[in-house]
Tab-separated table of C-alpha atoms in Angstrom:
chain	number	residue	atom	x	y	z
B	268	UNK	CA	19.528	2.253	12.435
B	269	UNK	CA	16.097	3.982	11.799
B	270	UNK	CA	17.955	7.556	12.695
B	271	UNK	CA	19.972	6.094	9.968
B	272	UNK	CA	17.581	5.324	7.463
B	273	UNK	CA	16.007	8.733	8.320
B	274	UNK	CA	19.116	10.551	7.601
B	275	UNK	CA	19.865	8.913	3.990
B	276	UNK	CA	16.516	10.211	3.299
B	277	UNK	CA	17.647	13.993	3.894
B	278	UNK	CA	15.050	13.848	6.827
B	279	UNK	CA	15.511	16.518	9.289
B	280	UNK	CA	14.703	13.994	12.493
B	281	UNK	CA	14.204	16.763	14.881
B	282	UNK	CA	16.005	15.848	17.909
B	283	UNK	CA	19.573	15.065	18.731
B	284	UNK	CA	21.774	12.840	21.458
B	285	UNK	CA	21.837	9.084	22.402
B	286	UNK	CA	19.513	7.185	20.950
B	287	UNK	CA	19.123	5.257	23.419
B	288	UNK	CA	18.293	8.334	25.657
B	289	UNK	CA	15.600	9.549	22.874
B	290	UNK	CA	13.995	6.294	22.349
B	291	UNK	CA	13.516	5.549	26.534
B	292	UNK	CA	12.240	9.292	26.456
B	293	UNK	CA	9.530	7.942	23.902
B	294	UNK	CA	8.104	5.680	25.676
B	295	UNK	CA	8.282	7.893	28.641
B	296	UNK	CA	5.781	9.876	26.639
B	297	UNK	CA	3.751	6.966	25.269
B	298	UNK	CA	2.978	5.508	28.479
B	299	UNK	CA	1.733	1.940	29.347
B	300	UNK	CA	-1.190	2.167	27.635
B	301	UNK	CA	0.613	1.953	24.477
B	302	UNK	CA	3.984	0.309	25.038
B	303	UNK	CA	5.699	-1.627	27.525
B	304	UNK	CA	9.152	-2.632	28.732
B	305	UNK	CA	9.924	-6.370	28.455
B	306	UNK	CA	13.855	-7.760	29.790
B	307	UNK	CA	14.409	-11.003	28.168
B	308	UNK	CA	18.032	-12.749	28.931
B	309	UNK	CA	19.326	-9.221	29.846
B	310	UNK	CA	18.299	-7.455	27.265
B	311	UNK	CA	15.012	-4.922	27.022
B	312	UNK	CA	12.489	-5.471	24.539
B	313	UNK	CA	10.075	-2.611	23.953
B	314	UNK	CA	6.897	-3.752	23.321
B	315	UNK	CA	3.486	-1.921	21.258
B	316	UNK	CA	0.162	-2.771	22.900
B	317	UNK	CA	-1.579	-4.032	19.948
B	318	UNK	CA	-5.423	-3.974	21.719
B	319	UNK	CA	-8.167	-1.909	20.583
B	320	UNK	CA	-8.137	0.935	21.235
B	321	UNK	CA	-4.298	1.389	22.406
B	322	UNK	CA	-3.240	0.100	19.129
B	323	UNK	CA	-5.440	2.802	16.933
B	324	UNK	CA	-3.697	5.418	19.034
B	325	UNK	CA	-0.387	4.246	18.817
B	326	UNK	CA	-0.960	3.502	14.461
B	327	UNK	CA	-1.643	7.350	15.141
B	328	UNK	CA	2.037	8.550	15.832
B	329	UNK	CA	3.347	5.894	13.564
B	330	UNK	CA	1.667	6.952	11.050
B	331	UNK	CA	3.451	10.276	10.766
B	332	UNK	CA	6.934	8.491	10.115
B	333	UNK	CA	5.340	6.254	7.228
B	334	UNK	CA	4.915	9.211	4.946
B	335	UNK	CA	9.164	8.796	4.074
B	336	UNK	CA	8.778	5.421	3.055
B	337	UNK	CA	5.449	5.474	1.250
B	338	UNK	CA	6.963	5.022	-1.897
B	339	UNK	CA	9.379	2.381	-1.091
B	340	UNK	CA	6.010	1.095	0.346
B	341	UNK	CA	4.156	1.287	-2.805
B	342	UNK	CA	7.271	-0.493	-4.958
B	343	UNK	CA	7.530	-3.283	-2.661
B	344	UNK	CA	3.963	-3.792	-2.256
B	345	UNK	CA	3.667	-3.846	-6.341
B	346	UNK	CA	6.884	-6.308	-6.567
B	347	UNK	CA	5.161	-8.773	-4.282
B	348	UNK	CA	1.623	-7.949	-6.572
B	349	UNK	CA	3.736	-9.206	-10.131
B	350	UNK	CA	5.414	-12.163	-8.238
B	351	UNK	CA	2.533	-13.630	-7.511
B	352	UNK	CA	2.266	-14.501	-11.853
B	353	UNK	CA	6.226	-14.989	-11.913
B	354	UNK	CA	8.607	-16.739	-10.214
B	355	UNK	CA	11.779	-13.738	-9.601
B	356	UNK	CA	11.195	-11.688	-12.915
B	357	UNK	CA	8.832	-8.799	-13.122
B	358	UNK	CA	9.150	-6.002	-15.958
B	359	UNK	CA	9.752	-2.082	-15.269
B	360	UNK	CA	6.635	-1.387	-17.047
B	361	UNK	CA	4.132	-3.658	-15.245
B	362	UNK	CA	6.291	-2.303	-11.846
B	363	UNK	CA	5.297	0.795	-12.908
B	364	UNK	CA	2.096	0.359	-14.089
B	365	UNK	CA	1.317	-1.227	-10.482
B	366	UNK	CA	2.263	1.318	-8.790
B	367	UNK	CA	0.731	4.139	-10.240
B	368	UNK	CA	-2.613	1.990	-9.491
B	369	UNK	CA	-1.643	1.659	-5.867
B	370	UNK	CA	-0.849	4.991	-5.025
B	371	UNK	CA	-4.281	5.966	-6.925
B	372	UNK	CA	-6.033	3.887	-5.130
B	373	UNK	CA	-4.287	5.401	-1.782
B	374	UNK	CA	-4.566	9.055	-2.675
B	375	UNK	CA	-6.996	9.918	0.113
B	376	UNK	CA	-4.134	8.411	2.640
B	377	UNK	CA	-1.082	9.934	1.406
B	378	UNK	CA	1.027	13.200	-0.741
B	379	UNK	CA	3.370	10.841	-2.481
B	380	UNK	CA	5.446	13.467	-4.404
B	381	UNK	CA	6.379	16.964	-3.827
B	382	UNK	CA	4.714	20.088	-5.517
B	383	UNK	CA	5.093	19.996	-9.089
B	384	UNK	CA	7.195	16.158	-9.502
B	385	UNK	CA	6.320	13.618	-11.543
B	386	UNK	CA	5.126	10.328	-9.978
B	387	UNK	CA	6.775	8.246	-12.478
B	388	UNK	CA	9.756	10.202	-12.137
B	389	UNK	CA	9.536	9.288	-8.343
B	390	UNK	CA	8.603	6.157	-8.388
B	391	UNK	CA	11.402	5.331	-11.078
B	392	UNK	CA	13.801	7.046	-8.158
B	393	UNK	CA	12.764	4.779	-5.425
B	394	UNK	CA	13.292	1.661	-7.793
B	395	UNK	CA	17.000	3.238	-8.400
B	396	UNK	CA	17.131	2.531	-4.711
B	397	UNK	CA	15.776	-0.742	-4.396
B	398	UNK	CA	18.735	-2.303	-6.863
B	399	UNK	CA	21.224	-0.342	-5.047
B	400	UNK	CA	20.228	-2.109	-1.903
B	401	UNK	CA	20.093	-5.497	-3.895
B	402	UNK	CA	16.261	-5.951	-3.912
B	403	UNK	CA	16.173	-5.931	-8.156
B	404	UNK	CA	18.596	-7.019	-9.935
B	405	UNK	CA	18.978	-5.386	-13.702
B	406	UNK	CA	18.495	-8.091	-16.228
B	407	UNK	CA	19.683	-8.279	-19.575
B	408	UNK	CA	17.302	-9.857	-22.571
B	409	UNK	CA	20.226	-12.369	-22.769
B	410	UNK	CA	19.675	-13.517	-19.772
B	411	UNK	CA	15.797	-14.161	-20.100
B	412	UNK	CA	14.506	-17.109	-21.327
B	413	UNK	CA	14.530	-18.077	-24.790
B	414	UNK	CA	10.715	-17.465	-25.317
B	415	UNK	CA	11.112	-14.085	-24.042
B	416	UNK	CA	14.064	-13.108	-25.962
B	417	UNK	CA	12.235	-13.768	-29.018
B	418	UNK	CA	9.457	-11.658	-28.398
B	419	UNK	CA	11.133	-8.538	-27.459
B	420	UNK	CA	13.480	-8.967	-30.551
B	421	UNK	CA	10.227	-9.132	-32.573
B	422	UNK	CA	9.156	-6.404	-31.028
B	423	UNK	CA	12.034	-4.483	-31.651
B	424	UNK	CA	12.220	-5.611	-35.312
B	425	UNK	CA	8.603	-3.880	-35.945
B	426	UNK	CA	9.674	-0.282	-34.159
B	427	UNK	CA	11.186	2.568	-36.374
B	428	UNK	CA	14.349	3.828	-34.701
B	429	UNK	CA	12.522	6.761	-32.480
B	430	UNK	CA	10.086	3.988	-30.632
B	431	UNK	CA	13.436	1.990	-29.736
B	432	UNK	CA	14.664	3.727	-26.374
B	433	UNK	CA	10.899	4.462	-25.331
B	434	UNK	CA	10.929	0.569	-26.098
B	435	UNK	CA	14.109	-0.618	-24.562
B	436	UNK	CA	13.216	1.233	-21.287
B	437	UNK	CA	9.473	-0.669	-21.003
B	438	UNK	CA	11.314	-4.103	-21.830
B	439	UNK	CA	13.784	-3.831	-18.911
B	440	UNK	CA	13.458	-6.679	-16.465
B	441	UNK	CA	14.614	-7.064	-12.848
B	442	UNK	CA	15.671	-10.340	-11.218
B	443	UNK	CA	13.833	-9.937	-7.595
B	444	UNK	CA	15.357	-10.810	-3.897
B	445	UNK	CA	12.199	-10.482	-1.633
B	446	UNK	CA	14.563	-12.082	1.427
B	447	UNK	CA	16.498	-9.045	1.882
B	448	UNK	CA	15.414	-7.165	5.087
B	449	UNK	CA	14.455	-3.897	3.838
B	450	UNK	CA	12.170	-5.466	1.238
B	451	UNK	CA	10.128	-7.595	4.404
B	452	UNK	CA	10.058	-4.471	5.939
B	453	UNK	CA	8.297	-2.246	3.133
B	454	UNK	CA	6.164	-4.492	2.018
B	455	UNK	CA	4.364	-4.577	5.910
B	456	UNK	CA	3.832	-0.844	6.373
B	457	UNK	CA	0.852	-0.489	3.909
B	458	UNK	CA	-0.629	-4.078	4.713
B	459	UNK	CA	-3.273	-2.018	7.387
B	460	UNK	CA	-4.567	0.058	4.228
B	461	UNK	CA	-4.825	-2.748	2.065
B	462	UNK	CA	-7.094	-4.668	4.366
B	463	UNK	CA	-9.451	-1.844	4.638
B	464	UNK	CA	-9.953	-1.080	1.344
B	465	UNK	CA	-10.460	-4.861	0.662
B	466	UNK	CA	-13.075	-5.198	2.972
B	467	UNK	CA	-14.698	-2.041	1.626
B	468	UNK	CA	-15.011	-2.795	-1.743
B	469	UNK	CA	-15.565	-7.014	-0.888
B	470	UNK	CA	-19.243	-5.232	1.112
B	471	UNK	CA	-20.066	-3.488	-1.891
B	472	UNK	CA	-22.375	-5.861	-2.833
B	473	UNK	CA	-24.395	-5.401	0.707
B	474	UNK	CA	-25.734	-1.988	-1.575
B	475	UNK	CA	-26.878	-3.895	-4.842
B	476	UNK	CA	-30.361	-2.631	-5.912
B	477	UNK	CA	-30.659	-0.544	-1.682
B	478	UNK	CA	-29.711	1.932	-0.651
B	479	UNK	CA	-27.519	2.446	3.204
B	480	UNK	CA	-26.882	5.085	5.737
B	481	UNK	CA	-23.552	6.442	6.054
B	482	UNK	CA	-23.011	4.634	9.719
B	483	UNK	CA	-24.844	1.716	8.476
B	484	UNK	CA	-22.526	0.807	6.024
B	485	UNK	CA	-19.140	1.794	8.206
B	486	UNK	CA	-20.656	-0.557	11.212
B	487	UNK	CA	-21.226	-3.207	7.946
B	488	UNK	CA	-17.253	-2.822	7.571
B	489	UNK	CA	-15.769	-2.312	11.022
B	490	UNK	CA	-17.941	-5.817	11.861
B	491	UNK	CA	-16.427	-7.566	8.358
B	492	UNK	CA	-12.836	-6.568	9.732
B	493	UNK	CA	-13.501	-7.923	13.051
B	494	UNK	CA	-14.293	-11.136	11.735
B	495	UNK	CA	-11.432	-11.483	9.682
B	496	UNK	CA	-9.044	-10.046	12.387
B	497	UNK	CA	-10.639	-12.500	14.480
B	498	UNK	CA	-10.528	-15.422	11.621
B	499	UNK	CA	-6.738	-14.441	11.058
B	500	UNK	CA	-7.560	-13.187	7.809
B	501	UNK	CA	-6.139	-9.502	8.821
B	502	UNK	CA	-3.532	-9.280	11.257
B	503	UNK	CA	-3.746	-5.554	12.437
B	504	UNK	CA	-6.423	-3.852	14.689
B	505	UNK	CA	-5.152	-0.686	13.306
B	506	UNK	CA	-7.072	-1.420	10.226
B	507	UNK	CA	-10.721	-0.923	12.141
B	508	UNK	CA	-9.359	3.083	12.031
B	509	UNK	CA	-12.574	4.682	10.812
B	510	UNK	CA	-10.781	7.380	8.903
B	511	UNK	CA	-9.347	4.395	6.313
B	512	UNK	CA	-12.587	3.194	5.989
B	513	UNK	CA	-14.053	6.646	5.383
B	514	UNK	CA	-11.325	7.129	2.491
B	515	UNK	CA	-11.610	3.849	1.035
B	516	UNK	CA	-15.199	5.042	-0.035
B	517	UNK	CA	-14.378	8.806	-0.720
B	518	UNK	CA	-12.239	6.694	-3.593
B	519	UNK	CA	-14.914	4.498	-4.551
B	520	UNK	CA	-16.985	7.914	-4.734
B	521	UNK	CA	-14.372	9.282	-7.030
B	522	UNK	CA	-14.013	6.109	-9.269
B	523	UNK	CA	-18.100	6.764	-9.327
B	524	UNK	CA	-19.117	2.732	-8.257
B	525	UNK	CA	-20.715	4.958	-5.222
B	526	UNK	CA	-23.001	8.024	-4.758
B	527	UNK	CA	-24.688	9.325	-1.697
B	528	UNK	CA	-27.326	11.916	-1.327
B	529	UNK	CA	-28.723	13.480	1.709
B	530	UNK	CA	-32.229	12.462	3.830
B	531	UNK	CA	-32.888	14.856	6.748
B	532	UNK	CA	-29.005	15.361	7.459
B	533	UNK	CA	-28.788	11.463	6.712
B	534	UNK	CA	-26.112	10.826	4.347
B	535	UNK	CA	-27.728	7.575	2.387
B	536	UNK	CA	-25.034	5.256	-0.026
B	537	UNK	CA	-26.123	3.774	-3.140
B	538	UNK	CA	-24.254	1.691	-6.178
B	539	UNK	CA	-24.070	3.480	-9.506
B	540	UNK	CA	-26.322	2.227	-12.428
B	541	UNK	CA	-23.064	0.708	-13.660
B	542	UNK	CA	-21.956	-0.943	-10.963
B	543	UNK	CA	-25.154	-2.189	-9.121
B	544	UNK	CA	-24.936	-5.777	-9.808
B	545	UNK	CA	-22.577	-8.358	-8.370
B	546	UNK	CA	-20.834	-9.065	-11.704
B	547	UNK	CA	-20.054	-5.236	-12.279
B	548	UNK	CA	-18.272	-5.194	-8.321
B	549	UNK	CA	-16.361	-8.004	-9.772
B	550	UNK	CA	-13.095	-6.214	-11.317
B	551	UNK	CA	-13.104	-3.437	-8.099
B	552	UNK	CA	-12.900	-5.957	-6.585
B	553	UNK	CA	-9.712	-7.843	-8.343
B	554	UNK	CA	-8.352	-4.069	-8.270
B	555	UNK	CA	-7.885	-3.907	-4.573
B	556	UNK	CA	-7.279	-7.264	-3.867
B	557	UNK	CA	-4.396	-8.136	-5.800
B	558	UNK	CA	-1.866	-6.043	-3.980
B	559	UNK	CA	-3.133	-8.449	-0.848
């Protein structure tokens, strides 16, 4: 099925045969240490080993497949954002909208179009896909409720006739079904990211009015996520990867909430005048943990 999935993608998968022969041939190569062979009733159950540090190793190779679903990642992960203030109907624009935050917030992790494509353009392809496998479901203004069909006849009253397709494609809705399969399954691959960058930005406020090394702050982290791993707050070890963490503040040294400077080959982190108080952290904060 994933050879499958693969191949509807125009994915050159590299290798050919049973897959049955390629897949015990994996875990020939992945050894013990990483997965195991469970028979259950007669059938065989391969099985990841999800303990530190097998698991960051094995989040390794995995890692190189998620790349082809990223996007469907990113408009699954931004469905389940908008349902949490509706109950089945989100709006193409605010689906958009979320997912151009999302993927800038996980630019240091992934390439999420090729050279010289629009993202919109892409993400508006993978959302083509998601009602052709019966995730969204196109919804007529007829078929909203009467509240909402008012106001986006009002708003179409007040627009001169070039504003109305601009207009009519920003006021399409989509009826969501978040129990179909593929759905479940993109909205899990990015959940390791997410928790990183949440704990990230939720230690921010460890640096209001100091100053931290570099290693100081990442041990801060690494022991945050251990607690909520441990507390069943985060459910993946793969998340205490060091390289997330180092991203997640690369961004929040691009969005300029951080800045670091150099003491004898030290690299020391400090809050920006703007953001060095716990109120100002606030909204970063709300930014990253939303798609949670």
């Amino acid at each position: 099925k994933f050879r499958n999935d693969l191949k509807e993608l125009n994915k050159v998968i590299g290798f050919s045969g049973d897959s049955l022969a390629v897949i015990n041939h994996a875990v020939e190569i992945l050894g013990s240490k990483l997965v195991i062979k469970e028979k259950h009733d007669n059938n065989i159950f391969i099985k990841p080993i999800t303990s530190l540090p097998n698991v960051i190793e094995l989040s390794y190779y995995g890692n190189s497949v998620l790349p082809n679903f990223i996007l469907d990642a990113v408009v699954a992960r931004s469905i389940s954002t908008l349902l949490k203030n509706s109950v089945n109907y989100i709006s193409h624009s605010d689906l958009l909208e979320k997912c151009q935050t999302l993927c800038e917030i996980l630019q240091f992790e992934f390439i999420f179009t090729k050279p010289c494509e629009s993202l919109i353009e892409a993400v508006g392809d993978t959302i083509d896909k998601f009602i052709i496998n019966g995730i969204l479901k196109t919804q007529n203004y007829s078929s909203q409720s009467a509240h909402l069909s008012h106001a986006v006849a009002e708003n179409v009253e007040n627009c001169d006739d070039d504003e109305m397709h601009y207009n009519h494609s920003r006021k399409t809705y989509y009826y969501v079904q978040t129990d179909v399969k593929k759905f479940q399954f993109y909205y899990g691959l990015l959940q390791p990211f997410i928790d990183v960058y949440t704990s990230s930005v939720l230690n921010l406020h460890q640096l209001v009015g100091s100053q931290v090394t570099e290693k100081e702050f990442l041990m801060e982290i690494i022991s945050d996520i251990k607690t909520r791993l441990g507390l069943g707050q985060f459910q993946y070890n793969e998340c205490l990867a060091v390289d997330s963490i180092r991203n997640s503040l690369k961004l929040l040294e691009k969005w300029q909430i951080l800045d670091c400077y150099l003491q004898e080959h030290i690299k020391l982190y400090y809050l920006t005048d703007d953001y060095n108080d716990d109120r100002s952290l606030v909204d970063i904060v709300t930014q990253i943990e939303q798609y949670q």
